[in-house]
Coordinates of C-alpha atoms and ligand atoms in Angstrom, one line a residue:
X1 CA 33.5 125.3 -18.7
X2 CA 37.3 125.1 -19.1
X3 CA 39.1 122.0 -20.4
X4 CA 40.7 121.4 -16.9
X5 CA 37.7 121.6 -14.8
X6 CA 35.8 119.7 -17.3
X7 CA 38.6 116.9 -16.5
X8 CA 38.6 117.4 -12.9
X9 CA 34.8 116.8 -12.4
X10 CA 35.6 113.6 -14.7
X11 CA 37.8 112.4 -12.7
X12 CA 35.8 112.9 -9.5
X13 CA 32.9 111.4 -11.7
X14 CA 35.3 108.2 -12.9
X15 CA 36.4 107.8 -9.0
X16 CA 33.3 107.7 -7.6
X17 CA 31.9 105.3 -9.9
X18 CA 35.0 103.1 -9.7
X19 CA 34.7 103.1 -5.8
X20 CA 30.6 102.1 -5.8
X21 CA 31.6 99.2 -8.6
X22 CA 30.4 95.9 -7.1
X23 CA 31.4 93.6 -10.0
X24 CA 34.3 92.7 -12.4
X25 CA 31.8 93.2 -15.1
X26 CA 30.7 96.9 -14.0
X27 CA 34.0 98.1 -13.6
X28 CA 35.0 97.0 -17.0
X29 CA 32.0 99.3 -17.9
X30 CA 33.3 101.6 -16.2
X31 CA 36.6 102.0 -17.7
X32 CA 35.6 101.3 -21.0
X33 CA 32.7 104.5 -20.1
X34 CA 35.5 106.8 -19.1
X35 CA 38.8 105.8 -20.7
X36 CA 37.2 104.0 -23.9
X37 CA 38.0 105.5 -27.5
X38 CA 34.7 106.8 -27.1
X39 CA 34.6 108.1 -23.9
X40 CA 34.6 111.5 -22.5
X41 CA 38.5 111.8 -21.6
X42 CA 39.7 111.2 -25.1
X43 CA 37.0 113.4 -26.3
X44 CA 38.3 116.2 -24.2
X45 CA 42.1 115.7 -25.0
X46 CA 40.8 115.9 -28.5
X47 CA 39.1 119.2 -27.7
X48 CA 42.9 120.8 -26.8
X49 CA 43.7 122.1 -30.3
X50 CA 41.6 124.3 -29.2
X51 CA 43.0 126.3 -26.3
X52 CA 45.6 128.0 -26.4
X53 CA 49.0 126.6 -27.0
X54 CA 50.7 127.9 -23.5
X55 CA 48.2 126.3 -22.2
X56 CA 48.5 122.7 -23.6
X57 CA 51.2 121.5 -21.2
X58 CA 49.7 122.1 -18.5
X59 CA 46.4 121.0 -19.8
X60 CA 47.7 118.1 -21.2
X61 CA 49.7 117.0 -18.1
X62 CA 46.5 117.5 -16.0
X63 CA 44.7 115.0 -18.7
X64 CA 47.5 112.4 -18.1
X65 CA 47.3 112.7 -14.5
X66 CA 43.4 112.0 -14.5
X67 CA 43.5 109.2 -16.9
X68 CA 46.7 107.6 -14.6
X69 CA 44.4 108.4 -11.8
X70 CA 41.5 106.5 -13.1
X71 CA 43.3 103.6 -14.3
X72 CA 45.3 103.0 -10.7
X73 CA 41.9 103.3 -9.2
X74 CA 40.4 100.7 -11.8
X75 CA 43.4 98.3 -11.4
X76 CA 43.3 99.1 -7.3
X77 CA 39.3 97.8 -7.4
X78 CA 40.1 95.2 -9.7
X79 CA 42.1 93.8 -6.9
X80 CA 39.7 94.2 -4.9
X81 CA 36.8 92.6 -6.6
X82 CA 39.0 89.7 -7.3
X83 CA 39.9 89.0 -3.6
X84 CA 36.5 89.2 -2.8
X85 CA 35.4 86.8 -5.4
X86 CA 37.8 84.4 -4.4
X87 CA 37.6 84.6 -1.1
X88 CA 33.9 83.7 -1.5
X89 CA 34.2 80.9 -3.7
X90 CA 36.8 79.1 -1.8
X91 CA 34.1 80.0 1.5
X92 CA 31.1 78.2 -0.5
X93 CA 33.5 75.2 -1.4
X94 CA 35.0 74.5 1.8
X95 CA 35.7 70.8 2.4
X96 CA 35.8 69.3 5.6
X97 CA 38.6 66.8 5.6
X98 CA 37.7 65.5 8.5
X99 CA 34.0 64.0 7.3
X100 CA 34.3 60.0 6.9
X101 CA 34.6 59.3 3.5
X102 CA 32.6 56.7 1.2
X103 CA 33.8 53.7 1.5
X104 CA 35.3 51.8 -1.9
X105 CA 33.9 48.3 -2.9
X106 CA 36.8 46.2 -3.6
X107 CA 36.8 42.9 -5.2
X108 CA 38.0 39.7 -4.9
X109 CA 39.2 37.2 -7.4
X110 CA 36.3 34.6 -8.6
X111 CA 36.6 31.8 -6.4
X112 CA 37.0 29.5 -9.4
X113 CA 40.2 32.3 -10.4
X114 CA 41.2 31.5 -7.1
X115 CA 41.4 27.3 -7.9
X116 CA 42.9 27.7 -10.9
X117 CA 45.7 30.5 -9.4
X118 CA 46.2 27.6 -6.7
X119 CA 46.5 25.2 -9.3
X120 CA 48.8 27.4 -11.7
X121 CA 50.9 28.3 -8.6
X122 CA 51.8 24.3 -7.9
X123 CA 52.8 23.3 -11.3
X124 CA 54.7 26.3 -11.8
X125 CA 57.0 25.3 -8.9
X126 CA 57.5 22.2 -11.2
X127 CA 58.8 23.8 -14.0
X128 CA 55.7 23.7 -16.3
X129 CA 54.7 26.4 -18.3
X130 CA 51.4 27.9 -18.7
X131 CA 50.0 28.4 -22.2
X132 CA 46.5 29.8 -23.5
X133 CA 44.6 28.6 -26.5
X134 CA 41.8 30.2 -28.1
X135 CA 38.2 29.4 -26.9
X136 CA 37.2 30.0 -30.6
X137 CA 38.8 26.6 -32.0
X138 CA 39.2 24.9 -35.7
X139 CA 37.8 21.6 -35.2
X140 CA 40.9 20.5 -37.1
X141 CA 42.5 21.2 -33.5
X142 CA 39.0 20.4 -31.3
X143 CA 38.8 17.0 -32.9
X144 CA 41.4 15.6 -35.7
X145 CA 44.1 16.1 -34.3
X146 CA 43.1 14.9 -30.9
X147 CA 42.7 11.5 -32.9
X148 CA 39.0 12.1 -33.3
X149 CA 38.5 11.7 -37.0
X150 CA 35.1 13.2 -38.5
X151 CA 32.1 10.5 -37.5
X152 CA 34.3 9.3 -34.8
X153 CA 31.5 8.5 -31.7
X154 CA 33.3 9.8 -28.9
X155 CA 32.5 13.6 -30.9
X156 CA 28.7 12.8 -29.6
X157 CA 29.6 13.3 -26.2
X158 CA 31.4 16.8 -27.0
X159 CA 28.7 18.6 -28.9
X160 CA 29.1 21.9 -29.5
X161 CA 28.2 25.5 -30.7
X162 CA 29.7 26.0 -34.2
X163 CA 30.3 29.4 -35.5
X164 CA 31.1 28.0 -39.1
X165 CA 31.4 24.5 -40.1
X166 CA 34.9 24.5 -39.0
X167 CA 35.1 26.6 -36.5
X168 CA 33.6 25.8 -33.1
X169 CA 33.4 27.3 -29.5
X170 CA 36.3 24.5 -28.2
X171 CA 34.9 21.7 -26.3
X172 CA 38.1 21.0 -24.0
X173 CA 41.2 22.6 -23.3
X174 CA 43.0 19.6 -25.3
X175 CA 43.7 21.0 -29.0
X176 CA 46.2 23.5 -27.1
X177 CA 48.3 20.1 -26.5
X178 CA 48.1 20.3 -30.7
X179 CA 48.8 23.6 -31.0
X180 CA 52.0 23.5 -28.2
X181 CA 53.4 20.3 -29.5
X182 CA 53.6 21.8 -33.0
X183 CA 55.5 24.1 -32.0
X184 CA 57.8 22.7 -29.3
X185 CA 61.4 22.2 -30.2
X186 CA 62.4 19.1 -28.3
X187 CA 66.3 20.2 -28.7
X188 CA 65.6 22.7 -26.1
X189 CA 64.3 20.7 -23.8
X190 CA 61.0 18.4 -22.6
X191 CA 58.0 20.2 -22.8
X192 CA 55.9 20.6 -19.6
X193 CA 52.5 22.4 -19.7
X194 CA 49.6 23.4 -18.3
X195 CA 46.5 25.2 -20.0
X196 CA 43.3 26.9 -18.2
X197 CA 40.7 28.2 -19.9
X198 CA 36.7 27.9 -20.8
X199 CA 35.4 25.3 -23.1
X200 CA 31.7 24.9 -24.0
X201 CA 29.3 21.8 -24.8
X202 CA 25.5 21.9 -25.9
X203 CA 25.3 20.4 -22.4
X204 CA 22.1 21.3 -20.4
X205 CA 22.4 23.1 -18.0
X206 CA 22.0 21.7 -14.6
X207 CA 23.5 21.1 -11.0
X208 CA 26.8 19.6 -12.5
X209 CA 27.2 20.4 -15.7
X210 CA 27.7 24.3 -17.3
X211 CA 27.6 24.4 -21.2
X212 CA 30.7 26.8 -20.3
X213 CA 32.7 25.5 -17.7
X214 CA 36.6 25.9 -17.3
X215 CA 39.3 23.2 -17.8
X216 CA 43.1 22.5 -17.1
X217 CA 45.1 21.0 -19.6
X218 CA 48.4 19.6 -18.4
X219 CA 50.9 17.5 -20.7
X220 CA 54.3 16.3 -20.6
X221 CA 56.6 14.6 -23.3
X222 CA 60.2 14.0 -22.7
X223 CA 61.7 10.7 -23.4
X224 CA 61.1 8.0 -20.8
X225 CA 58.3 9.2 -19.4
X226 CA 55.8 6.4 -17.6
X227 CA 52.6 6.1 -16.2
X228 CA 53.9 6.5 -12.8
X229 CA 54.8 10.1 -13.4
X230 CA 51.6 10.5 -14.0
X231 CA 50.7 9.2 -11.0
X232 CA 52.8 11.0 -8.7
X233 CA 52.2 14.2 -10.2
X234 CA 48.2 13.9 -9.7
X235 CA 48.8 12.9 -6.6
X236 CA 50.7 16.1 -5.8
X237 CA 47.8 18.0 -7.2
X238 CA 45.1 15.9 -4.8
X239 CA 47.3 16.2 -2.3
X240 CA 47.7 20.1 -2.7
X241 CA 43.7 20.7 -3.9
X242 CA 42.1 18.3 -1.0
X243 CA 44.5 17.8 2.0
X244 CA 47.8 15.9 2.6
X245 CA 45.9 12.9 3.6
X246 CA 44.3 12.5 -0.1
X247 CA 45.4 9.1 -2.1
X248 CA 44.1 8.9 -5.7
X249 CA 43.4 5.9 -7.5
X250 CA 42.9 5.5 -11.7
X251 CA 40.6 3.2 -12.7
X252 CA 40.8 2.2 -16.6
X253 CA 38.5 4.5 -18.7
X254 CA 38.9 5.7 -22.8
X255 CA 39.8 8.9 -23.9
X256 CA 40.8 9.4 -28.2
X257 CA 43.5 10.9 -27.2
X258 CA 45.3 9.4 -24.3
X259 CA 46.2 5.0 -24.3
X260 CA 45.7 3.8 -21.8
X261 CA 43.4 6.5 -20.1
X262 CA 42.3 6.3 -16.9
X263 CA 40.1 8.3 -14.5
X264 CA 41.3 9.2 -11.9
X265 CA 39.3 9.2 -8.2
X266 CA 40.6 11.2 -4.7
X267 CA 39.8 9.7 -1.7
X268 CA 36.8 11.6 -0.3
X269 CA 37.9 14.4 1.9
X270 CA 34.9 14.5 3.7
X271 CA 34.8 10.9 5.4
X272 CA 38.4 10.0 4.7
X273 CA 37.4 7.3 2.5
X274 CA 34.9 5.5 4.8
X275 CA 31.8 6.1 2.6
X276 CA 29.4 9.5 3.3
X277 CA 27.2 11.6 1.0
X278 CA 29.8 13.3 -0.4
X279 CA 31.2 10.3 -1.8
X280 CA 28.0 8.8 -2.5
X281 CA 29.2 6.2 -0.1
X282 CA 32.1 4.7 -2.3
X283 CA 34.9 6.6 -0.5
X284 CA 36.2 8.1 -3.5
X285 CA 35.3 10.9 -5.9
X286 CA 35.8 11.3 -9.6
X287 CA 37.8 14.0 -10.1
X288 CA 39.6 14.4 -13.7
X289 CA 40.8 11.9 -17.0
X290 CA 43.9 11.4 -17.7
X291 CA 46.1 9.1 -20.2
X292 CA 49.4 8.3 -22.0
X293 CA 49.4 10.5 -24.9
X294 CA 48.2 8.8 -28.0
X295 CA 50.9 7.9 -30.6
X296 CA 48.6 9.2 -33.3
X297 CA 48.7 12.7 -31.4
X298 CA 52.1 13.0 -31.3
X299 CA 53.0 11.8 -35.0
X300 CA 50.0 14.3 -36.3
X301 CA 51.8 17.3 -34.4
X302 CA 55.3 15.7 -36.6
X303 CA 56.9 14.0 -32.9
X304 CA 58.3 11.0 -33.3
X305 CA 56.5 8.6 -31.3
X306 CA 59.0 5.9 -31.4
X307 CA 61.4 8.7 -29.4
X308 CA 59.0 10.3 -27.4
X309 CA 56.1 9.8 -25.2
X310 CA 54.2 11.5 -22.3
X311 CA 51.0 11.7 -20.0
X312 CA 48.2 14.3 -20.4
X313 CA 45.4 15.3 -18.2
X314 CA 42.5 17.5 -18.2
X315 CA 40.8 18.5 -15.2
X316 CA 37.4 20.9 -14.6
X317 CA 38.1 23.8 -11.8
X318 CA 34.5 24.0 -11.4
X319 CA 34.0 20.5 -10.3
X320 CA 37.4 21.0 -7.7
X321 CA 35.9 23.9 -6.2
X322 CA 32.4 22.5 -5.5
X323 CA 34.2 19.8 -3.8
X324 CA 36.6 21.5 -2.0
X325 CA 33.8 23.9 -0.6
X326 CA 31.4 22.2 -0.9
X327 CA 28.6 24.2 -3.7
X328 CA 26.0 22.1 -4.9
X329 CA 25.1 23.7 -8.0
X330 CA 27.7 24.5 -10.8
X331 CA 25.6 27.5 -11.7
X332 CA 26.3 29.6 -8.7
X333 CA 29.7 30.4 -10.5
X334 CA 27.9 31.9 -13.2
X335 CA 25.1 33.9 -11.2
X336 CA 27.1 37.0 -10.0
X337 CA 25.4 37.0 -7.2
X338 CA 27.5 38.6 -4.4
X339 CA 26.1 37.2 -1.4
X340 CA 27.3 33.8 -2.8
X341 CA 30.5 35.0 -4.2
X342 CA 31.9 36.7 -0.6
X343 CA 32.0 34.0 0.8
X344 CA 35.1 33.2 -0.6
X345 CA 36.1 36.5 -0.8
X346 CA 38.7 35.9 2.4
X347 CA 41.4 34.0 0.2
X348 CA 41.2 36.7 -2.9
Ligands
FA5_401 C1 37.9 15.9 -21.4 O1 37.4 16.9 -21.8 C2 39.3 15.5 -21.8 N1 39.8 16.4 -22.7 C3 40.2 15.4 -20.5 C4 41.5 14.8 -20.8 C5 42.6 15.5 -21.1 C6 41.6 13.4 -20.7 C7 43.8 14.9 -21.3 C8 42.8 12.8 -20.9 C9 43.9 13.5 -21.2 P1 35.9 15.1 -20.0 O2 34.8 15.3 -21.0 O3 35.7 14.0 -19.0 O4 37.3 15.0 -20.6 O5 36.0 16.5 -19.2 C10 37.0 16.7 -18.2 C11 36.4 17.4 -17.0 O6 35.7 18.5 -17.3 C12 35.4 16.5 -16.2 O7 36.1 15.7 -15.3 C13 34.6 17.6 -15.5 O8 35.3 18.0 -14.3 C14 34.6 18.7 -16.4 N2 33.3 18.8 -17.2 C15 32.9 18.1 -18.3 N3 31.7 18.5 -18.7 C16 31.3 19.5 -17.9 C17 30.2 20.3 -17.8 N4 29.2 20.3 -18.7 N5 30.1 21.2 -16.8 C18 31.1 21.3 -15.9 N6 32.3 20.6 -15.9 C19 32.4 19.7 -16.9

């Protein structure tokens, strides 16, 4: 068989093939069958030192045209194939844009986040500022400087969980009054504060008490401060935590810290001070402690007391919201549980 007919059933071989291909894989086959280094086509061009030379053009321009031929049919199917596959894939991942879609849980801030936000929010608008402490304290902070010397009594009541011998999980949000009057420079201004975070005590656990629980620090020292900005300003925050009907009262108490200290009572909200359960028939409800800061606090963070002086006081969140609406046990803060925690899940 001549060199040219030899080509030409080739080609009508290569075409036919290249026409029944039915995948991108087989048709690379294909090509790599026909047009390969290996393949019959360069084998056959090979073969044209063979023929005569007058011949070779023509020979060799037919050989051209059936390799051209094969690879426009190869590239044509390629097409092809590639349509095809597409046009199937998009088919099997059609979306309908129209079905509902799942719907996404969203949350709500904690409802004690939402007491202390409330609570950040008011003293804000006075000018405070608010300033975190760490939760893992030196007792150097926790206690001495708070005018608690070692083997003073008062520590008793603040028992703890120490991670070394002087370093404990903080017991109240008070040593950040240290920590902030160290640092304050009174040139710029009086310092106004307030300081929320969680404190711990080797309390047991029960309907009122957490052994970690949250508190609000606040303190102010300026010059000329009194006892009865003290006053107004808790009343501001009864007034803005329980109703603008609340009055508070202070009745004389101790704190290391704070001479005099009082605690400090809001009239209950529930019976507007006429005695109910809530109230434990008294009318009132203890709600914080508070105090003139101790001279010894200010002199051991290097203030002059004899210049300055100022009020403190340290409330607990948890307590304010299980007033406010009305939870019975402490714990349910700490539970996760989200049939208890949507409930408040309208003001978040
Ligand atoms: C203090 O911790 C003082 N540092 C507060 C203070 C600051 C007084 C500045 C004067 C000046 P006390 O131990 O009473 O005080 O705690 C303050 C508040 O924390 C309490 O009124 C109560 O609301 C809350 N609290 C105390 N113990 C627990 C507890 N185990 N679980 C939940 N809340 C608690």
């Amino acid at each position: 068989m001549d060199l040219t007919t030899q080509l030409g059933q080739l080609r009508d071989e290569g075409l036919g093939a290249i026409q029944e291909a039915t995948g991108l894989k087989q048709l690379n086959e294909i090509r790599v069958h026909f047009l390969g280094k290996k393949g019959p086509i360069t084998a056959a061009l090979r073969g044209m030192k063979e023929i005569n030379p007058e011949e070779r053009p023509r020979v060799g321009k037919f050989a051209n045209e059936v390799r051209d031929a094969l690879q426009r049919a190869i590239a044509t199917k390629q097409d092809e194939l590639e349509t095809a596959q597409m046009a199937a894939k998009l088919e099997k991942e059609t979306l309908d844009v129209t079905l509902p879609g799942t719907p996404v849980k969203t949350g709500t801030a904690h409802v004690l986040q939402q007491i202390i936000d409330e609570i950040e929010e008011l003293f804000l608008g006075m000018g405070y500022q608010i300033i975190n402490g760490p939760e893992v304290e030196e007792e150097h902070y926790n206690f001495e400087m708070m005018n608690l010397p070692k083997d003073h009594p008062a520590r008793d009541m603040q028992d703890t969980f120490y991670i070394t011998k002087d370093i404990l999980m903080r017991t109240q949000t008070s040593p950040v009054q240290a920590r902030t009057l160290e640092k304050h420079d009174f040139n710029q201004g009086p310092l106004k504060m307030i300081s929320p975070g969680k404190v711990y005590r080797r309390d047991t656990d029960d309907a009122t008490h957490s052994h970690q629980f949250h508190q609000i620090e606040g303190l102010v020292v300026d010059r000329h401060i009194t006892m009865a900005d003290l006053k107004g300003t808790l009343q501001l925050l009864a007034r803005k935590m329980f109703g603008a009907d609340r009055d508070i009262r202070m009745r004389p108490s101790y704190f290391p810290f704070t001479e005099p200290s009082a605690e400090v009572d809001v009239s209950c909200f529930k019976c507007d001070g006429k005695g109910c359960a809530v109230c434990k028939q008294t009318g009132w409800i203890e709600v914080l402690g508070a105090g003139m800061v101790h001279p010894n606090v200010l002199s051991m963070a290097g203030v002059n007391p004899e210049e300055y002086g100022g009020f403190a006081f340290g409330l607990g969140p948890d307590r304010f919201a299980m007033l406010k609406y009305g939870v019975d046990d402490i714990r349910n803060f700490y539970l996760n549980d989200e049939r208890f925690l949507k409930q408040f899940a309208w003001k978040g």
